[in-house]
mmCIF file of C-alpha atoms and ligand atoms in Angstrom:
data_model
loop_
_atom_site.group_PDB
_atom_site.id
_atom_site.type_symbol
_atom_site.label_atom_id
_atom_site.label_comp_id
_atom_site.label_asym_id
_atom_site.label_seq_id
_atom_site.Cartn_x
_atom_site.Cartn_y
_atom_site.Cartn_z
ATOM 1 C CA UNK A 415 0.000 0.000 0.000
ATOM 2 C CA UNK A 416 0.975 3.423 -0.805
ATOM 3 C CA UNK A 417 1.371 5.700 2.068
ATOM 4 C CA UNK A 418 -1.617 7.794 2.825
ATOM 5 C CA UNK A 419 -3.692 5.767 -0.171
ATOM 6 C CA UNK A 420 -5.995 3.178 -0.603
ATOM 7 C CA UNK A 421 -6.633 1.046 -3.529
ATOM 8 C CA UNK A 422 -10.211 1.115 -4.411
ATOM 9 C CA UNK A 423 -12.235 -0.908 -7.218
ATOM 10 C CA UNK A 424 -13.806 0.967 -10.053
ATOM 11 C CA UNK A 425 -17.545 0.646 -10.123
ATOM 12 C CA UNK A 426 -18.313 3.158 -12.996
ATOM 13 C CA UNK A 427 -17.116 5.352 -15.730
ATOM 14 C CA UNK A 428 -19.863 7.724 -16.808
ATOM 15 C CA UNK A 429 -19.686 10.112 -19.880
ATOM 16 C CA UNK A 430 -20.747 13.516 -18.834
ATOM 17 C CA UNK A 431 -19.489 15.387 -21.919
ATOM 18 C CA UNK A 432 -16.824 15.772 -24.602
ATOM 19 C CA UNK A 433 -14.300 13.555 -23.566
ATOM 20 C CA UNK A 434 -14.893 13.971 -19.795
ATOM 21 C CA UNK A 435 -15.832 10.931 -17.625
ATOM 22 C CA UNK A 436 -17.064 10.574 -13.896
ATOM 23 C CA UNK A 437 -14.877 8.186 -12.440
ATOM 24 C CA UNK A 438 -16.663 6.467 -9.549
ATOM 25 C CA UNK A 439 -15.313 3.741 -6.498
ATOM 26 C CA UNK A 440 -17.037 2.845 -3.290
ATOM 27 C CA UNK A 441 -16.452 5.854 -0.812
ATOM 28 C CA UNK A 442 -14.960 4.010 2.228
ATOM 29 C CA UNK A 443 -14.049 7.939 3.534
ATOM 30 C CA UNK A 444 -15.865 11.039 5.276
ATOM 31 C CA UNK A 445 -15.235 14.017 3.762
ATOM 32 C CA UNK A 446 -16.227 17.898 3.395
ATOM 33 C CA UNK A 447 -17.716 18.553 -0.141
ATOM 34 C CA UNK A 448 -14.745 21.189 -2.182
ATOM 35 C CA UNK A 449 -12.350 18.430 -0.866
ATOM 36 C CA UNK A 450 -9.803 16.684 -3.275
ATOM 37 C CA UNK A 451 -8.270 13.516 -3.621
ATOM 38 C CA UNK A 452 -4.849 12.745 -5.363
ATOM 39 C CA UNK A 453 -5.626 9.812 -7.757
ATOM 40 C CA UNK A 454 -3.225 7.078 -9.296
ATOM 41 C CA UNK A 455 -3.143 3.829 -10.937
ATOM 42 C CA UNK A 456 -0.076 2.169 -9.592
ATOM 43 C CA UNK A 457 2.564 2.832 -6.690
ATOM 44 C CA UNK A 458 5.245 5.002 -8.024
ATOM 45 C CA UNK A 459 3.090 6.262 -10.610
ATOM 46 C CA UNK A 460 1.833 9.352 -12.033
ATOM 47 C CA UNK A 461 -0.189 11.643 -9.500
ATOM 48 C CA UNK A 462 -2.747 13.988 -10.033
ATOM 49 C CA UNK A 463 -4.942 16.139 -8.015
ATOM 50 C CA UNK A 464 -9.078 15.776 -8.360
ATOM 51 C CA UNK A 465 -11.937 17.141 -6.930
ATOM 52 C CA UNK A 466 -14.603 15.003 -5.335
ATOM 53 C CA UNK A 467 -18.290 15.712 -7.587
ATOM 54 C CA UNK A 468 -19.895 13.310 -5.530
ATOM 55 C CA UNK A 469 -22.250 14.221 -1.943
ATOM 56 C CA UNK A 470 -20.639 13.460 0.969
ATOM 57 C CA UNK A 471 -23.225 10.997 2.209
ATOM 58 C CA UNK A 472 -23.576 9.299 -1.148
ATOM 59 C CA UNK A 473 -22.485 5.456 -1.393
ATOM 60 C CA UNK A 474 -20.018 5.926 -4.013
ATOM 61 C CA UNK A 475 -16.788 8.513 -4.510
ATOM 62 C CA UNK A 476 -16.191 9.753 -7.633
ATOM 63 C CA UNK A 477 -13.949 12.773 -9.852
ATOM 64 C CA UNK A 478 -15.365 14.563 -12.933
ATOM 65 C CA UNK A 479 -12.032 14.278 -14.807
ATOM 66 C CA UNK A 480 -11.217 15.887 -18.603
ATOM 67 C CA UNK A 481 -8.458 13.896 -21.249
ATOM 68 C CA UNK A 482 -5.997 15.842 -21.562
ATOM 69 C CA UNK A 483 -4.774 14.042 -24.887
ATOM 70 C CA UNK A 484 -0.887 14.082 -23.887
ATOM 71 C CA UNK A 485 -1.163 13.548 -20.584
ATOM 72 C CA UNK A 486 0.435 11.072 -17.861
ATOM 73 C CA UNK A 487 -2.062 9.974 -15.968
ATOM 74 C CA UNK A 488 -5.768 10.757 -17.633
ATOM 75 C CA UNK A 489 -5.892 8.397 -20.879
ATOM 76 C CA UNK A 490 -5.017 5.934 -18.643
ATOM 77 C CA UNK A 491 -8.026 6.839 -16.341
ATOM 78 C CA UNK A 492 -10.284 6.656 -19.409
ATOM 79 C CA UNK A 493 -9.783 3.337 -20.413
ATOM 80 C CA UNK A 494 -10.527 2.178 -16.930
ATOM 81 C CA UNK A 495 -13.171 -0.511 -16.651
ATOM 82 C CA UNK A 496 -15.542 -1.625 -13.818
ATOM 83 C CA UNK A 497 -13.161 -3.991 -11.429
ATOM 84 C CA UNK A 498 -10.363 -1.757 -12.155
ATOM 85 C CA UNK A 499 -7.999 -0.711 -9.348
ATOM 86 C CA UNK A 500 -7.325 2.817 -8.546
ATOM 87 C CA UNK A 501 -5.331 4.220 -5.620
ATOM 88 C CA UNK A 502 -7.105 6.979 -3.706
ATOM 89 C CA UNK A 503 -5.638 9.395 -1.639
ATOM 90 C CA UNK A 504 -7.477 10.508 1.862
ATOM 91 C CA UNK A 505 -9.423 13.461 1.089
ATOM 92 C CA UNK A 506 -7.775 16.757 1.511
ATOM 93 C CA UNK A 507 -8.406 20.508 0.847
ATOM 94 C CA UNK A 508 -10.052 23.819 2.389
ATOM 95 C CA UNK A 509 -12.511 25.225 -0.204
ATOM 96 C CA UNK A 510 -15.619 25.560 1.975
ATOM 97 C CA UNK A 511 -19.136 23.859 0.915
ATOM 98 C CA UNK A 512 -20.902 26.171 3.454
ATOM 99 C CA UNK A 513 -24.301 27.105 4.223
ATOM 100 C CA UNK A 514 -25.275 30.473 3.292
ATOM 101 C CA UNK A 515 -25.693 32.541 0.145
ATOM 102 C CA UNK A 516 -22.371 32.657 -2.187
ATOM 103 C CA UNK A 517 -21.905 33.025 -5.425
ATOM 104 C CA UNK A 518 -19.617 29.965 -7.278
ATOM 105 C CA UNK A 519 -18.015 30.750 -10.549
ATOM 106 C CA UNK A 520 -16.510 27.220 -12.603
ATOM 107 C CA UNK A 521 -14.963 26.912 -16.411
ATOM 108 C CA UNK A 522 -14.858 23.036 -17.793
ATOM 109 C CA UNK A 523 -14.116 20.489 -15.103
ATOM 110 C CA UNK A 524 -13.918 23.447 -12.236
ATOM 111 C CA UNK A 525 -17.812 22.704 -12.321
ATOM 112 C CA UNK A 526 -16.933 19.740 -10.255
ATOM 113 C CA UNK A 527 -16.899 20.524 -6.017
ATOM 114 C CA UNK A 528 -20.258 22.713 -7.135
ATOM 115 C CA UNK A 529 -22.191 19.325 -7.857
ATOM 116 C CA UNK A 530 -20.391 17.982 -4.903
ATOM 117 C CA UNK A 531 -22.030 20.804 -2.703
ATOM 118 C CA UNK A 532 -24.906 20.461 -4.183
ATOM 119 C CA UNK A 533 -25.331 16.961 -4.120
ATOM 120 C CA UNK A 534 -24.233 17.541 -0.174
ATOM 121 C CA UNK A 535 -27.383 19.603 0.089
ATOM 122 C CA UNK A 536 -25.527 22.976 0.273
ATOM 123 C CA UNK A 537 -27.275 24.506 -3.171
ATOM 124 C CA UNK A 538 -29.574 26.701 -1.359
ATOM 125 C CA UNK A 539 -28.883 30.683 -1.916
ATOM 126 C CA UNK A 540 -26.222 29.955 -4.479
ATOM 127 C CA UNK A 541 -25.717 31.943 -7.779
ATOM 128 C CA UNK A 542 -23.150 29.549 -10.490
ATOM 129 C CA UNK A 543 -22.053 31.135 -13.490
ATOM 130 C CA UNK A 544 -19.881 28.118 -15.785
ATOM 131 C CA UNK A 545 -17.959 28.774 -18.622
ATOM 132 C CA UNK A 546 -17.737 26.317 -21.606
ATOM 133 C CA UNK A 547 -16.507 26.553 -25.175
ATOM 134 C CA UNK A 548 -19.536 24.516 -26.400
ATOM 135 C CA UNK A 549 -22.867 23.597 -24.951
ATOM 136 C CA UNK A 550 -22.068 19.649 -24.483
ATOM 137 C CA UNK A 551 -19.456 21.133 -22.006
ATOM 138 C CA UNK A 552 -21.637 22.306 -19.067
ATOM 139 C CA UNK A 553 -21.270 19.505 -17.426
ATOM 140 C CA UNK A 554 -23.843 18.662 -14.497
ATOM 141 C CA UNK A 555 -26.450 20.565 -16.531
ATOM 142 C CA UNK A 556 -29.318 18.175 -16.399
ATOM 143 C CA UNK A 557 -29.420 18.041 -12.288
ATOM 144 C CA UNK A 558 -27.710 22.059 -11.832
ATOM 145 C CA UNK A 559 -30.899 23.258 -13.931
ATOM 146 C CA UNK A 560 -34.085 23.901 -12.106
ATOM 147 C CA UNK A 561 -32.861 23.423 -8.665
ATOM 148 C CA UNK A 562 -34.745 25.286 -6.199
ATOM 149 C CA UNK A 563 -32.025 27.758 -4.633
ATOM 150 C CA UNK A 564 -29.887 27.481 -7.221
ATOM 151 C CA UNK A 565 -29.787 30.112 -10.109
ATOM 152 C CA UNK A 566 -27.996 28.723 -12.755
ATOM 153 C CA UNK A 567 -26.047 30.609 -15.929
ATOM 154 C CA UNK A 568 -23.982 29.044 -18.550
ATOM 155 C CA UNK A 569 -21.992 31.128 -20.877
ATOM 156 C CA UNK A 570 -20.482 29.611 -23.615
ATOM 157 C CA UNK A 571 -18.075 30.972 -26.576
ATOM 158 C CA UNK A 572 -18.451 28.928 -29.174
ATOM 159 C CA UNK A 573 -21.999 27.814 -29.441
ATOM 160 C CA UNK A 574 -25.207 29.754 -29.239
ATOM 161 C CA UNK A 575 -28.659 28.893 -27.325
ATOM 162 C CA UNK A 576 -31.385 30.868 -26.187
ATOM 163 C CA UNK A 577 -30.799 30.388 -22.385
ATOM 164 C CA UNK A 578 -27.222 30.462 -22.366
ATOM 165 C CA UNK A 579 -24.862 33.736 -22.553
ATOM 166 C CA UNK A 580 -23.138 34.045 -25.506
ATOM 167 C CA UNK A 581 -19.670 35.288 -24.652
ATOM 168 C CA UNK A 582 -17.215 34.753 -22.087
ATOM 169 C CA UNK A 583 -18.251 34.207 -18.554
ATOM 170 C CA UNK A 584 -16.042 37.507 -17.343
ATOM 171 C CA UNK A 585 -18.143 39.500 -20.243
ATOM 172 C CA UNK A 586 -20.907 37.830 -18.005
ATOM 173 C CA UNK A 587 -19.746 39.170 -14.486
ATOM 174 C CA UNK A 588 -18.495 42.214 -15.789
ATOM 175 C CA UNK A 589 -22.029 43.507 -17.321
ATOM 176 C CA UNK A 590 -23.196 42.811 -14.018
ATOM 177 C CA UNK A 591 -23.140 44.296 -10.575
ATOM 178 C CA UNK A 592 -21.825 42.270 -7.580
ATOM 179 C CA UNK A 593 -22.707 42.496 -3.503
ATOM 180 C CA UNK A 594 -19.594 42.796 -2.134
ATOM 181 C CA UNK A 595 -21.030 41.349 0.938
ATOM 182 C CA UNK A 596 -21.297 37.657 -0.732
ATOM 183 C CA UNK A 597 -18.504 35.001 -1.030
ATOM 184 C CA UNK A 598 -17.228 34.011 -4.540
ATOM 185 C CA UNK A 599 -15.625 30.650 -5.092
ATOM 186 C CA UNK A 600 -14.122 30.478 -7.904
ATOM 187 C CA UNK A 601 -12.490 27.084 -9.600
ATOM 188 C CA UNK A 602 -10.987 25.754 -12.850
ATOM 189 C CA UNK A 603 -8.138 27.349 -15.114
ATOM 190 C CA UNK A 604 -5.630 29.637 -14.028
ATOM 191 C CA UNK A 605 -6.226 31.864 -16.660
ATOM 192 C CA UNK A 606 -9.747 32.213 -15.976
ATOM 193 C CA UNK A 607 -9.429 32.848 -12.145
ATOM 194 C CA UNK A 608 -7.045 35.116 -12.070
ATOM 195 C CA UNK A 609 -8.939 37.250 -14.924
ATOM 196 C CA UNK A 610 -12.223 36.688 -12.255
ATOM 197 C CA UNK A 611 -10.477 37.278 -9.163
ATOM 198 C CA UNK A 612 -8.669 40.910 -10.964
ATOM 199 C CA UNK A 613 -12.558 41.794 -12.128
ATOM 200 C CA UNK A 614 -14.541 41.137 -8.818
ATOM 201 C CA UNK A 615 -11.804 43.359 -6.991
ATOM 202 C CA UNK A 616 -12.311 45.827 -9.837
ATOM 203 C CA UNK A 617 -15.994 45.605 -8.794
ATOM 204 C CA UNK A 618 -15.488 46.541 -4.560
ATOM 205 C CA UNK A 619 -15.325 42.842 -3.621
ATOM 206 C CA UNK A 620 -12.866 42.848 -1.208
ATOM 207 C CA UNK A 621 -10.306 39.650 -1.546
ATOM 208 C CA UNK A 622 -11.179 38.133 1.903
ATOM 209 C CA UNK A 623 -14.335 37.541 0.121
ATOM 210 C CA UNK A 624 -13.182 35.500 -3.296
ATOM 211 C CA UNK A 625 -12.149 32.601 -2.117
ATOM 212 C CA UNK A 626 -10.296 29.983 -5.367
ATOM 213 C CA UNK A 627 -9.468 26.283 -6.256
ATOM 214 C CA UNK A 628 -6.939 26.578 -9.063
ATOM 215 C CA UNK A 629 -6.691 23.266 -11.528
ATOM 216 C CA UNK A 630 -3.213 23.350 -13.142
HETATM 217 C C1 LIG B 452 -6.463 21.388 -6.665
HETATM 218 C C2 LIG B 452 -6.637 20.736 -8.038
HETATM 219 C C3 LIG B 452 -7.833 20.134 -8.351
HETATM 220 C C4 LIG B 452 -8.007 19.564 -9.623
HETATM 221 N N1 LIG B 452 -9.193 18.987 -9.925
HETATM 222 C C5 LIG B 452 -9.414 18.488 -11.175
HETATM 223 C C6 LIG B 452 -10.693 17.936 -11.525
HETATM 224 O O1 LIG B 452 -11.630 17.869 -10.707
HETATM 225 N N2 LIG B 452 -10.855 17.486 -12.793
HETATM 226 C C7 LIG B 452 -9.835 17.543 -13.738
HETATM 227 O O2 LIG B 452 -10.052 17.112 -14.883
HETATM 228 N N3 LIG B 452 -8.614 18.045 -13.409
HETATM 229 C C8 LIG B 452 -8.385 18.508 -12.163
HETATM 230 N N4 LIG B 452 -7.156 19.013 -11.832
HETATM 231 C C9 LIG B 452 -6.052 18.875 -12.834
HETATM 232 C C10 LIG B 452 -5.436 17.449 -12.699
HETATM 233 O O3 LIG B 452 -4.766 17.326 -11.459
HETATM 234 C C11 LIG B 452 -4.410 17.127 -13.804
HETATM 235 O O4 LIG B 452 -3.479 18.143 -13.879
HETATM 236 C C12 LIG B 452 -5.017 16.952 -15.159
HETATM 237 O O5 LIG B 452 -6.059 15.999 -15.107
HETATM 238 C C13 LIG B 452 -3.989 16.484 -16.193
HETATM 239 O O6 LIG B 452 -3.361 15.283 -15.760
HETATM 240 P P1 LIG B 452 -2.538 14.379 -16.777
HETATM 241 O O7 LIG B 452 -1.604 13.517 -15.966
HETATM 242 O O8 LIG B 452 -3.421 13.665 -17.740
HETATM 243 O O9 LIG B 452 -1.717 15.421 -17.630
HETATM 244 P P2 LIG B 452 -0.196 15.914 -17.354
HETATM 245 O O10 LIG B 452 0.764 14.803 -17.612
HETATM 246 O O11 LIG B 452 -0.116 16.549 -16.025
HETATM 247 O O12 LIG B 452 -0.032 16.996 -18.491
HETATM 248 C C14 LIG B 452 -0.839 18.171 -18.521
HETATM 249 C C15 LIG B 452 -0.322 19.088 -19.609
HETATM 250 O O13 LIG B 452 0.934 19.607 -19.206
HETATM 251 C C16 LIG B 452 1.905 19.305 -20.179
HETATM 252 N N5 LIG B 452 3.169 18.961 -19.483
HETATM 253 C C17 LIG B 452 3.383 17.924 -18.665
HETATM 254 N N6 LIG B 452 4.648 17.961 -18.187
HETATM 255 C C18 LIG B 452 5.231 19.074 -18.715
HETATM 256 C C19 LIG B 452 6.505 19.681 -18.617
HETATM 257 N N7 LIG B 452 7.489 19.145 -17.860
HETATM 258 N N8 LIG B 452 6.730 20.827 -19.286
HETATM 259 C C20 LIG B 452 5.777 21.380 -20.042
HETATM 260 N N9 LIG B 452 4.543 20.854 -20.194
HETATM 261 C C21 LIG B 452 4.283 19.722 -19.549
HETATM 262 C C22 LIG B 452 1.370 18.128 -20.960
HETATM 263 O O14 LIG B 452 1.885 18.097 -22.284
HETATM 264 C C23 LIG B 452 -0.112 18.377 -20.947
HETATM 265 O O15 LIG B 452 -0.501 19.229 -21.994
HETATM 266 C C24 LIG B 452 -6.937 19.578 -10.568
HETATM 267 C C25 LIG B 452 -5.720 20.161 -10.215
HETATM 268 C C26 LIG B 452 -5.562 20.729 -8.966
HETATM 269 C C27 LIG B 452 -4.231 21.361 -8.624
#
């Protein structure tokens, strides 16, 4: 065994858009939804950093995870199969799933600890704006749509709809105007968060207030 890991069975491997899978095991830990886990597949191997999508009381674990096409660890992750083993990290990580209005901001996978709070029962009072190139990217959509609590905007670049923003997500924010009472949790690219993070404190929200989960 790998220190601090456990090796875990795969149960599922779920499409949930253009090449992006949720990766799913038996959750044999407690944890605090916006909590990671390092993932991988053998001792010695590559690493990489996840965030849980699941609830914290659901039976199953699972990452929402993207192929990056050169990549160490995730085309091995997508050619996982049910019975697979995985080693899973204990869950670690400080981006608070709290009670209490907030607004959550996500591009691509950065979506992910957002359906984890909700699915934890923490999407009351929330505002989440995610960012996609193309409609099949906003992941979650089906159970982030029509929550009650929960206003949901997409904004995508390269595809138009009716009920989605067309543009950017920061052309989103910044035709907006923001409480600078409320905290913003922002995650995904770097790029995108520190553009967000620069725009909010452009707006009066003060930094103790935007609070963000960088994926690099
Ligand atoms: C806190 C945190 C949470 C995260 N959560 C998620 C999540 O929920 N979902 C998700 O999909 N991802 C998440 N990530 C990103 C994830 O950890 C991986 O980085 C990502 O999945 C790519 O892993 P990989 O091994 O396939 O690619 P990598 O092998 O890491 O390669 C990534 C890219 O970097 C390039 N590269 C690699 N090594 C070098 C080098 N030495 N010099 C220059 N370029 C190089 C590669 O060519 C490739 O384009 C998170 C990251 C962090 C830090």
């Amino acid at each position: 065994m790998i220190r601090g890991f456990q090796s875990v069975t795969v149960t599922r491997l779920e499409l949930w858009g253009p090449e992006t899978w949720l990766l799913c095991w038996p959750r044999s830990f407690s944890f605090l939804a916006g909590q990671v886990v390092i993932l991988t597949l053998k001792p010695g191997g590559a690493e990489r950093i996840f965030s849980l999508a699941t609830g914290v009381r659901e039976p199953e674990a699972g990452v929402l995870f993207n192929l990056v096409e050169d990549g160490e660890l995730t085309p091995a992750l997508a050619n996982l199969r049910p019975g697979d083993l995985l080693w899973v990290s204990e869950p670690f990580g400080s981006f608070p799933g709290l009670e209490g209005p907030a607004v959550w901001i996500a591009n691509g996978t950065g979506v992910a600890p957002f359906v984890s709070m909700v699915r934890s029962g923490l999407g009351q009072q929330k505002v989440l704006i995610h960012g996609a190139r193309k409609l099949a990217g906003f992941l979650g959509r089906q159970e982030l749509e029509n929550l009650p609590g929960l206003t949901y905007y997409r904004c995508c670049t390269g595809e138009a709809h009716e009920l989605v923003f067309s543009g950017r997500l920061t052309e989103f924010l910044e035709q907006r105007s923001w409480a600078p009472s409320q905290r913003y949790l922002l995650c995904g690219s770097a790029p995108m968060i520190v553009e967000v993070r620069e725009l909010l404190f452009r707006k009066g929200i003060p930094f103790s207030h935007i609070l963000a989960e960088v994926f690099f």
